[in-house]
mmCIF file of C-alpha atoms in Angstrom:
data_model
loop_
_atom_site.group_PDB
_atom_site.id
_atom_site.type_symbol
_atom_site.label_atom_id
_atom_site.label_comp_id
_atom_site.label_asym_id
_atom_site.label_seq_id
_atom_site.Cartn_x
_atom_site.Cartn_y
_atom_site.Cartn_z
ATOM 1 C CA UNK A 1 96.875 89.152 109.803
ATOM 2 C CA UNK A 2 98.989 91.623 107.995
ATOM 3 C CA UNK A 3 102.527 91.455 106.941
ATOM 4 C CA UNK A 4 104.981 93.449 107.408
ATOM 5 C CA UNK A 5 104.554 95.040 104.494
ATOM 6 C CA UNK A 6 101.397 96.451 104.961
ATOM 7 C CA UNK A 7 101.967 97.138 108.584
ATOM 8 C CA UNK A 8 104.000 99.586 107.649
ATOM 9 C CA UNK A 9 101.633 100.822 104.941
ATOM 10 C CA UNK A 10 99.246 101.278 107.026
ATOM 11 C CA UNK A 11 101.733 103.544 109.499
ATOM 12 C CA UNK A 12 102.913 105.226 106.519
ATOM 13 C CA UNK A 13 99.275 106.727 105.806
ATOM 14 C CA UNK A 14 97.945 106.846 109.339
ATOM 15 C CA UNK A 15 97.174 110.752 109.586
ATOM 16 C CA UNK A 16 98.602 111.597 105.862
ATOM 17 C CA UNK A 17 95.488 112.375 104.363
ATOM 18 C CA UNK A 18 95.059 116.181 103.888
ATOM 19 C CA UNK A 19 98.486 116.420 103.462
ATOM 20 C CA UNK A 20 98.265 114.087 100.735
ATOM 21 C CA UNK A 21 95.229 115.760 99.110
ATOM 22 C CA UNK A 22 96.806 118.741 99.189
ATOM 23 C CA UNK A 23 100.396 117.419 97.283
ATOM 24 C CA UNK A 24 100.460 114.412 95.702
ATOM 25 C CA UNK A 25 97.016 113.548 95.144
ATOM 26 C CA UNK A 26 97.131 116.149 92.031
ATOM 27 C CA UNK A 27 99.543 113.761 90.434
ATOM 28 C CA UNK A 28 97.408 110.710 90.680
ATOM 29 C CA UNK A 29 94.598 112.636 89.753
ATOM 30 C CA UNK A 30 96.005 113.053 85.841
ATOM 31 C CA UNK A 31 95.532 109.100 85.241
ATOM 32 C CA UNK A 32 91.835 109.095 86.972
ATOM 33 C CA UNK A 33 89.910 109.306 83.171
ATOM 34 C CA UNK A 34 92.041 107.342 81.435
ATOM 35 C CA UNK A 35 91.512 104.602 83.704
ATOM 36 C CA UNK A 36 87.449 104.953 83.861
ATOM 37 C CA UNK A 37 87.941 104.365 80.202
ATOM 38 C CA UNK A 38 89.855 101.069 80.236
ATOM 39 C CA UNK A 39 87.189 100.014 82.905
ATOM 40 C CA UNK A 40 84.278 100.900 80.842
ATOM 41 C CA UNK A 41 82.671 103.146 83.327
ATOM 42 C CA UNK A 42 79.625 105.289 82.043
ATOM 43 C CA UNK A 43 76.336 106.066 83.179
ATOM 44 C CA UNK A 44 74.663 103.424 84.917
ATOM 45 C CA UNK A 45 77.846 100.944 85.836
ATOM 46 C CA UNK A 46 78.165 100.121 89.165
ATOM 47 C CA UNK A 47 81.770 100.621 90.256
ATOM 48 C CA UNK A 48 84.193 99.879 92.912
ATOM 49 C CA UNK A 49 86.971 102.536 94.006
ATOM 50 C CA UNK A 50 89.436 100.569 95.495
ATOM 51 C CA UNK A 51 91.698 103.033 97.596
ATOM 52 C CA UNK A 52 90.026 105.950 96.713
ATOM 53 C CA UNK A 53 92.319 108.193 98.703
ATOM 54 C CA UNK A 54 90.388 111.854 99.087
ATOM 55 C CA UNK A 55 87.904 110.148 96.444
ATOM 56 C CA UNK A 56 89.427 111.564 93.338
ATOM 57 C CA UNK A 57 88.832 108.582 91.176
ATOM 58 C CA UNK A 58 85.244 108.053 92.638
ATOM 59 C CA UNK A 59 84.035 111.902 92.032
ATOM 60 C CA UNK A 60 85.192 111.471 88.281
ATOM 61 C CA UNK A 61 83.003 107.907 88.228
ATOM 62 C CA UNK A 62 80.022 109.681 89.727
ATOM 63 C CA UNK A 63 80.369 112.586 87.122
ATOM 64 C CA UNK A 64 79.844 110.155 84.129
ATOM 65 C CA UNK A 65 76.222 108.979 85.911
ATOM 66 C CA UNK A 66 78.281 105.797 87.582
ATOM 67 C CA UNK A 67 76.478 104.114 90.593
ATOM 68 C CA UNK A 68 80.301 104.566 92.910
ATOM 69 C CA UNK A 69 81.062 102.312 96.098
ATOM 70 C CA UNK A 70 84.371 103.780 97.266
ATOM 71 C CA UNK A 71 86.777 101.794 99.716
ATOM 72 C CA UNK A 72 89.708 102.977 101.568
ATOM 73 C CA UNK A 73 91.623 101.313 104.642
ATOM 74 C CA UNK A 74 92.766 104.644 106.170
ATOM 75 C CA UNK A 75 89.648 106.541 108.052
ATOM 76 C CA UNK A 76 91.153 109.745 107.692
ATOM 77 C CA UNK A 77 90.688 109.192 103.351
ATOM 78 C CA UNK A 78 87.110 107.933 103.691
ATOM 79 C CA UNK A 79 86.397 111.613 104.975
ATOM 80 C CA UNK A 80 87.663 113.322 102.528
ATOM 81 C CA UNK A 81 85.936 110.620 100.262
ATOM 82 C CA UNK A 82 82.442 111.315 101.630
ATOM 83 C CA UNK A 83 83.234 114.926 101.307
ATOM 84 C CA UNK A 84 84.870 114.662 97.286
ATOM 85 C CA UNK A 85 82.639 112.270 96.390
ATOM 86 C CA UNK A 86 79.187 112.769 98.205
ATOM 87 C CA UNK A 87 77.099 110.468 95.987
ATOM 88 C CA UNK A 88 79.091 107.801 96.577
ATOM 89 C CA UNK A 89 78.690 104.933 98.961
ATOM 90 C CA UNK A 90 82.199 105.151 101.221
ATOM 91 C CA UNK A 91 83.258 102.476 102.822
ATOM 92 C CA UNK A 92 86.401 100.976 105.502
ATOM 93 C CA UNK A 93 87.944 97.672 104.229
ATOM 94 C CA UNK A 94 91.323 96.244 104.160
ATOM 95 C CA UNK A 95 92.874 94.642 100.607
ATOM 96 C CA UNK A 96 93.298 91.840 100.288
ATOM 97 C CA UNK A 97 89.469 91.301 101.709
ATOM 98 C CA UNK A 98 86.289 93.330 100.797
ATOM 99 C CA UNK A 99 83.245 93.177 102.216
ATOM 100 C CA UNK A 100 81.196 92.305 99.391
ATOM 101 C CA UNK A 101 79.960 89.344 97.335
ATOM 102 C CA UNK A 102 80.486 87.567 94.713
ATOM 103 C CA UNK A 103 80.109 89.593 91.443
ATOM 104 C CA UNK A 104 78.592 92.636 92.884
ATOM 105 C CA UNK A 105 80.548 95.254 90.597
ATOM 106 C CA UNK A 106 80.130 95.901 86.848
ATOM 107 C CA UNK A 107 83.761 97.267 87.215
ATOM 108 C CA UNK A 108 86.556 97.738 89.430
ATOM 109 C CA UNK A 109 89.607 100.617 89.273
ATOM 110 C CA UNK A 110 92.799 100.930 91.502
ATOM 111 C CA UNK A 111 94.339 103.889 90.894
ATOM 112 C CA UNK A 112 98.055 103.407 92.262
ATOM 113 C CA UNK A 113 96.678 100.874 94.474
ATOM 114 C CA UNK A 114 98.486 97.576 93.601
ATOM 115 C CA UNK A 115 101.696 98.680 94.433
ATOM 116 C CA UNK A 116 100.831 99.531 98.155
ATOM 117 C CA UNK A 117 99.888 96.168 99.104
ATOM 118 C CA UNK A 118 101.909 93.081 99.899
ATOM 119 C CA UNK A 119 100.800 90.569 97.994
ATOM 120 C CA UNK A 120 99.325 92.177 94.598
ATOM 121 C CA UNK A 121 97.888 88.616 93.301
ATOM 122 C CA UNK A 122 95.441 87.994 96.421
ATOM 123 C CA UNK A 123 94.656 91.480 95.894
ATOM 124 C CA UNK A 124 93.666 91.066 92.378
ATOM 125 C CA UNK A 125 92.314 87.842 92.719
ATOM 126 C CA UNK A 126 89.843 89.396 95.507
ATOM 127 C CA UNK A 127 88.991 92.285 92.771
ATOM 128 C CA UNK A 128 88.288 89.540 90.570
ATOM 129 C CA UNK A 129 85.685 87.346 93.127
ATOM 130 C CA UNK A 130 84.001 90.831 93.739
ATOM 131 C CA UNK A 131 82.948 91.632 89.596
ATOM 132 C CA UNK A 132 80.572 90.278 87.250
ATOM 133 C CA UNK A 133 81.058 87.889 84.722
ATOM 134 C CA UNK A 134 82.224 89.822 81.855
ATOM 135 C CA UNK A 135 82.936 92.896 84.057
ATOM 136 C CA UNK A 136 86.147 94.603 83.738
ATOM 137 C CA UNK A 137 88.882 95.936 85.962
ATOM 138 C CA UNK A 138 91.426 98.770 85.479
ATOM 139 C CA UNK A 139 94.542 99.358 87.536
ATOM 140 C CA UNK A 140 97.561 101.845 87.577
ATOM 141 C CA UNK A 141 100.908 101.429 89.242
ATOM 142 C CA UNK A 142 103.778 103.819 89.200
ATOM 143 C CA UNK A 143 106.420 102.377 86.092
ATOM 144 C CA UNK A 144 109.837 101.233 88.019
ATOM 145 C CA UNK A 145 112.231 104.134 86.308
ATOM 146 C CA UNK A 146 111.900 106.842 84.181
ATOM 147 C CA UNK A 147 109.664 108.717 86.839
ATOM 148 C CA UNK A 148 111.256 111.827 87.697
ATOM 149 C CA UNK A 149 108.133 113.498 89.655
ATOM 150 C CA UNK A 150 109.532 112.200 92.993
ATOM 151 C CA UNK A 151 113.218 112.990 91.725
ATOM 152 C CA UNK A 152 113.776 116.420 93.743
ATOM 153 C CA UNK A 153 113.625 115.407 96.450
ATOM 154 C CA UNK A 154 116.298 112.326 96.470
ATOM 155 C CA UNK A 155 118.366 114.753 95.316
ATOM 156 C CA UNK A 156 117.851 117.340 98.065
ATOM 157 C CA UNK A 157 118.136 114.012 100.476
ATOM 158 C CA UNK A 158 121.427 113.716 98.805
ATOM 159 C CA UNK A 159 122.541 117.261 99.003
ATOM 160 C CA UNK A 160 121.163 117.044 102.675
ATOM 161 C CA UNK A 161 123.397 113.643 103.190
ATOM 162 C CA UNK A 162 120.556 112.402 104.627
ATOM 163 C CA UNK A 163 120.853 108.352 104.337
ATOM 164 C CA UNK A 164 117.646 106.347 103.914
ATOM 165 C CA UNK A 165 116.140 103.800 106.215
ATOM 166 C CA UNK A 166 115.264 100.449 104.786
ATOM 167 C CA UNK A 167 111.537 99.845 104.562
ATOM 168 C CA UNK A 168 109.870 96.607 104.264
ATOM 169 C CA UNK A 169 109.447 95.724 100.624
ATOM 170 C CA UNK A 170 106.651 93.424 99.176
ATOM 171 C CA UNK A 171 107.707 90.111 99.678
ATOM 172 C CA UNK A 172 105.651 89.548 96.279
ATOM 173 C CA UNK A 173 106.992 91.712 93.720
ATOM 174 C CA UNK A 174 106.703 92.138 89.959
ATOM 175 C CA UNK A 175 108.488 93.908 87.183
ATOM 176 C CA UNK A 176 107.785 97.678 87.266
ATOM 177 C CA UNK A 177 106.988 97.596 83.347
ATOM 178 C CA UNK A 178 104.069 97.228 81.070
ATOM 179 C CA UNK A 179 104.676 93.642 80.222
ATOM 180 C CA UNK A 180 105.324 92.584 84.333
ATOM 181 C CA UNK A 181 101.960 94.548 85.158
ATOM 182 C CA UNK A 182 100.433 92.521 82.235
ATOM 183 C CA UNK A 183 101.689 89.343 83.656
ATOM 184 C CA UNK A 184 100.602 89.923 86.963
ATOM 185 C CA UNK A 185 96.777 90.622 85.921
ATOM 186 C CA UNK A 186 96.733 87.395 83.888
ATOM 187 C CA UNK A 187 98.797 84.965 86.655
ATOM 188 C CA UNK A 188 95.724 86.067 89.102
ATOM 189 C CA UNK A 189 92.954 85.333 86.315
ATOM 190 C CA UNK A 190 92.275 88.185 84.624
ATOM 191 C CA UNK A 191 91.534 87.567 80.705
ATOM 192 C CA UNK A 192 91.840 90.387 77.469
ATOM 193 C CA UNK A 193 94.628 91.977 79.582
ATOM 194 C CA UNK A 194 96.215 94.860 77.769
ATOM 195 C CA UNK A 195 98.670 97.697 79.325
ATOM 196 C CA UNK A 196 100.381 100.561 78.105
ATOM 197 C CA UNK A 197 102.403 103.697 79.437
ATOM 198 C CA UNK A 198 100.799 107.000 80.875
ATOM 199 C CA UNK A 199 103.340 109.570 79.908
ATOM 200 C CA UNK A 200 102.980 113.392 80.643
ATOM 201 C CA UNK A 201 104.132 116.287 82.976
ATOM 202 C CA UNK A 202 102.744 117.382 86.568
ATOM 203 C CA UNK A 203 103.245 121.124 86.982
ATOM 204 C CA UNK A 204 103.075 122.528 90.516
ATOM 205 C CA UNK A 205 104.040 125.404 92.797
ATOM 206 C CA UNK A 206 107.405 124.189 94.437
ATOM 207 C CA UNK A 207 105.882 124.828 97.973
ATOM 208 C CA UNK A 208 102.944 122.872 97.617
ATOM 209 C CA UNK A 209 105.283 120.072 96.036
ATOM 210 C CA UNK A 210 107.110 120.361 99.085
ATOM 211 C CA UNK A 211 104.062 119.967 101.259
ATOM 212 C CA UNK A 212 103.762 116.587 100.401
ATOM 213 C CA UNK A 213 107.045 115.074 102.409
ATOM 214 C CA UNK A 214 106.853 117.784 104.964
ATOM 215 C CA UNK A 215 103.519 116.354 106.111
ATOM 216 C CA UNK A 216 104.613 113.057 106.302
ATOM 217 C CA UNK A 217 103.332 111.780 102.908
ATOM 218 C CA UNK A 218 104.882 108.348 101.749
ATOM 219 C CA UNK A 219 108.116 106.872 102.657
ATOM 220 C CA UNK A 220 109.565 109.736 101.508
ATOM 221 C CA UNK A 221 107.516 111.877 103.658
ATOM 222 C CA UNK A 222 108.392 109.792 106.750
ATOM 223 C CA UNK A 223 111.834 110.056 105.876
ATOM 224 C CA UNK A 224 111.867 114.229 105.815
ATOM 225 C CA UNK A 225 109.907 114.506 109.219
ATOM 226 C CA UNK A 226 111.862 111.497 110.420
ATOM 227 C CA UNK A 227 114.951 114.214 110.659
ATOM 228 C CA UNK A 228 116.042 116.529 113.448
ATOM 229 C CA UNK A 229 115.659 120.268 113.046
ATOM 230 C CA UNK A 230 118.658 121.302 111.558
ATOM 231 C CA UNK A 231 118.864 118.030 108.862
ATOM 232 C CA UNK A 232 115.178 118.997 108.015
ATOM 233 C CA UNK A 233 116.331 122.550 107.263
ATOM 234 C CA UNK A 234 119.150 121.163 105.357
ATOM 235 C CA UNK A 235 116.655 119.136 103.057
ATOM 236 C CA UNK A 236 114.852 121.828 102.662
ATOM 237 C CA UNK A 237 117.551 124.478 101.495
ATOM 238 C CA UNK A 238 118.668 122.067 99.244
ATOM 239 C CA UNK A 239 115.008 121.592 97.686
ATOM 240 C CA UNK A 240 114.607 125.544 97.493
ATOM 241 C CA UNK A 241 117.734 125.579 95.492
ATOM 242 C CA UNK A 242 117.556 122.645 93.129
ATOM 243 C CA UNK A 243 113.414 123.642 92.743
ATOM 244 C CA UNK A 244 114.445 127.069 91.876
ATOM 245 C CA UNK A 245 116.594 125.865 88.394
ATOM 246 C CA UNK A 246 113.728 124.322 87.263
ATOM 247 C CA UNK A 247 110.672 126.702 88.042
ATOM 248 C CA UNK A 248 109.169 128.276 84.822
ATOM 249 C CA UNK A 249 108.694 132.039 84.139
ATOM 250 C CA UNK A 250 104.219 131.479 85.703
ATOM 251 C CA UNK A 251 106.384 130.070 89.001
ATOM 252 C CA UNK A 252 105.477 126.258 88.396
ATOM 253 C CA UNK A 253 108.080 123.372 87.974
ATOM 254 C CA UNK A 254 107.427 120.643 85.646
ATOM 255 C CA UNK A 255 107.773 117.344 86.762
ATOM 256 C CA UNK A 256 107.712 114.475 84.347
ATOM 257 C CA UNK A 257 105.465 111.348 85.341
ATOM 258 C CA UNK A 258 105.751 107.983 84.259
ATOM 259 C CA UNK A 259 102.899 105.763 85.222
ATOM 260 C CA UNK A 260 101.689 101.809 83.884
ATOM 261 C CA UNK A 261 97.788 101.354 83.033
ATOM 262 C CA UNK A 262 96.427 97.552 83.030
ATOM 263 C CA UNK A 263 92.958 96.885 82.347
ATOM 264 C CA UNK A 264 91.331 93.550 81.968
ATOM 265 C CA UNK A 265 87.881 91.578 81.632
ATOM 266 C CA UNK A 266 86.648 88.861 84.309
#
């Protein structure tokens, strides 16, 4: 049965999905190759997606000749999965279980995956029943500070003086930080574990930025629409005006993203 954690995980995405794909999902998409290559994946690996969102990760697998199995637990991603990511084998399952046996994967990849779950060691420690001996597993998490991508809009919440709701926080948790996200991978049996920083900056239009809490997207997307009219056009004036600082003379803002890239062999 799920905790509260990922009760409200799963309430958080219910219905997100194009709105994601069409904000955020650009963001995640910059760490998709570097994590292929910490998993190994190449032409004729057979590879799990684990929370393949709109199926960016699993589209990039299937372009290097990989044999992709995709998972998501929110039905409205698998769609946009099957449509990304035709060749690959889309499927519904819930972390911490899959629906899978024992070492069916030559390689597994979670791309900003372990820190939506409640309890990130059952959740590795499932990846790990699921791969070959010798197969390896990459993950990437979000690092704890220094990421300013999300940083507008606290501040336009602030300018707003919108207060924030208290969401249910993994009862499991781990230090944000290369040497946590190491620790984790090797408490839940992972061996050869190495992890590094993903440094580099997400340029977008400021509208489609925007898009992403306006639809609902993430606790800070449930936090904009969670407003009454007048606070949400608040938020929003604020955004427009802190946005339009920052936008270059092509009409994009640069947004600086910090993420943390573990990889390990079974």
């Amino acid at each position: 049965m799920a905790g509260e954690f990922d009760a409200h995980e799963r309430r958080m995405w219910a219905g997100a999905a194009e709105a994601y794909e069409g904000s955020f999902a650009a963001l995640c998409r910059a760490t998709a190759e570097a994590l292929l290559d910490a998993a190994g994946v190449g032409a004729g690996t057979r590879v799990l997606d684990v929370g393949t969102g709109p199926g960016t990760v699993a589209a990039a697998a299937l372009s290097r000749g990989a044999e992709v199995v995709a998972v998501d637990a929110e039905p409205g991603m698998l769609a946009l999965a099957a449509a990304n990511a035709p060749g690959a084998e889309v499927r519904h399952a819930v972390l911490p279980e899959l629906p899978f046996s024992d070492g069916s994967f030559d390689a597994v990849v979670a791309n900003f995956v372990v820190n939506h779950v409640e309890d990130p060691w059952a959740v590795l420690s499932e990846l790990r029943r699921v791969i070959r001996p010798g197969g390896r597993l990459a993950v990437t998490i979000w690092h704890g500070t220094g990421n300013e991508a999300m940083s507008l809009f606290n501040l336009a919440l602030d300018e707003a003086g919108v207060e924030r709701p208290e969401y249910p926080t993994p009862p499991l948790n781990f230090a944000r930080t290369a040497e946590g996200l190491r620790g984790l991978l090797e408490q839940a049996g992972w061996a050869e574990v190495v992890s590094s920083e993903l440094a580099w900056t997400h340029r977008a239009d400021p509208e489609v930025w925007w898009s992403g809490p306006a639809g609902g997207v993430a606790n800070i997307g449930l936090v904009v629409t969670g407003q009454p009219p007048k606070t949400f056009a608040r938020i929003k004036s604020a955004y427009d005006r802190l946005v339009a600082e920052r936008v270059a003379e092509d009409g994009l803002v640069d947004l600086p993203a910090l993420a943390l890239l573990a990889s390990g062999r079974c």
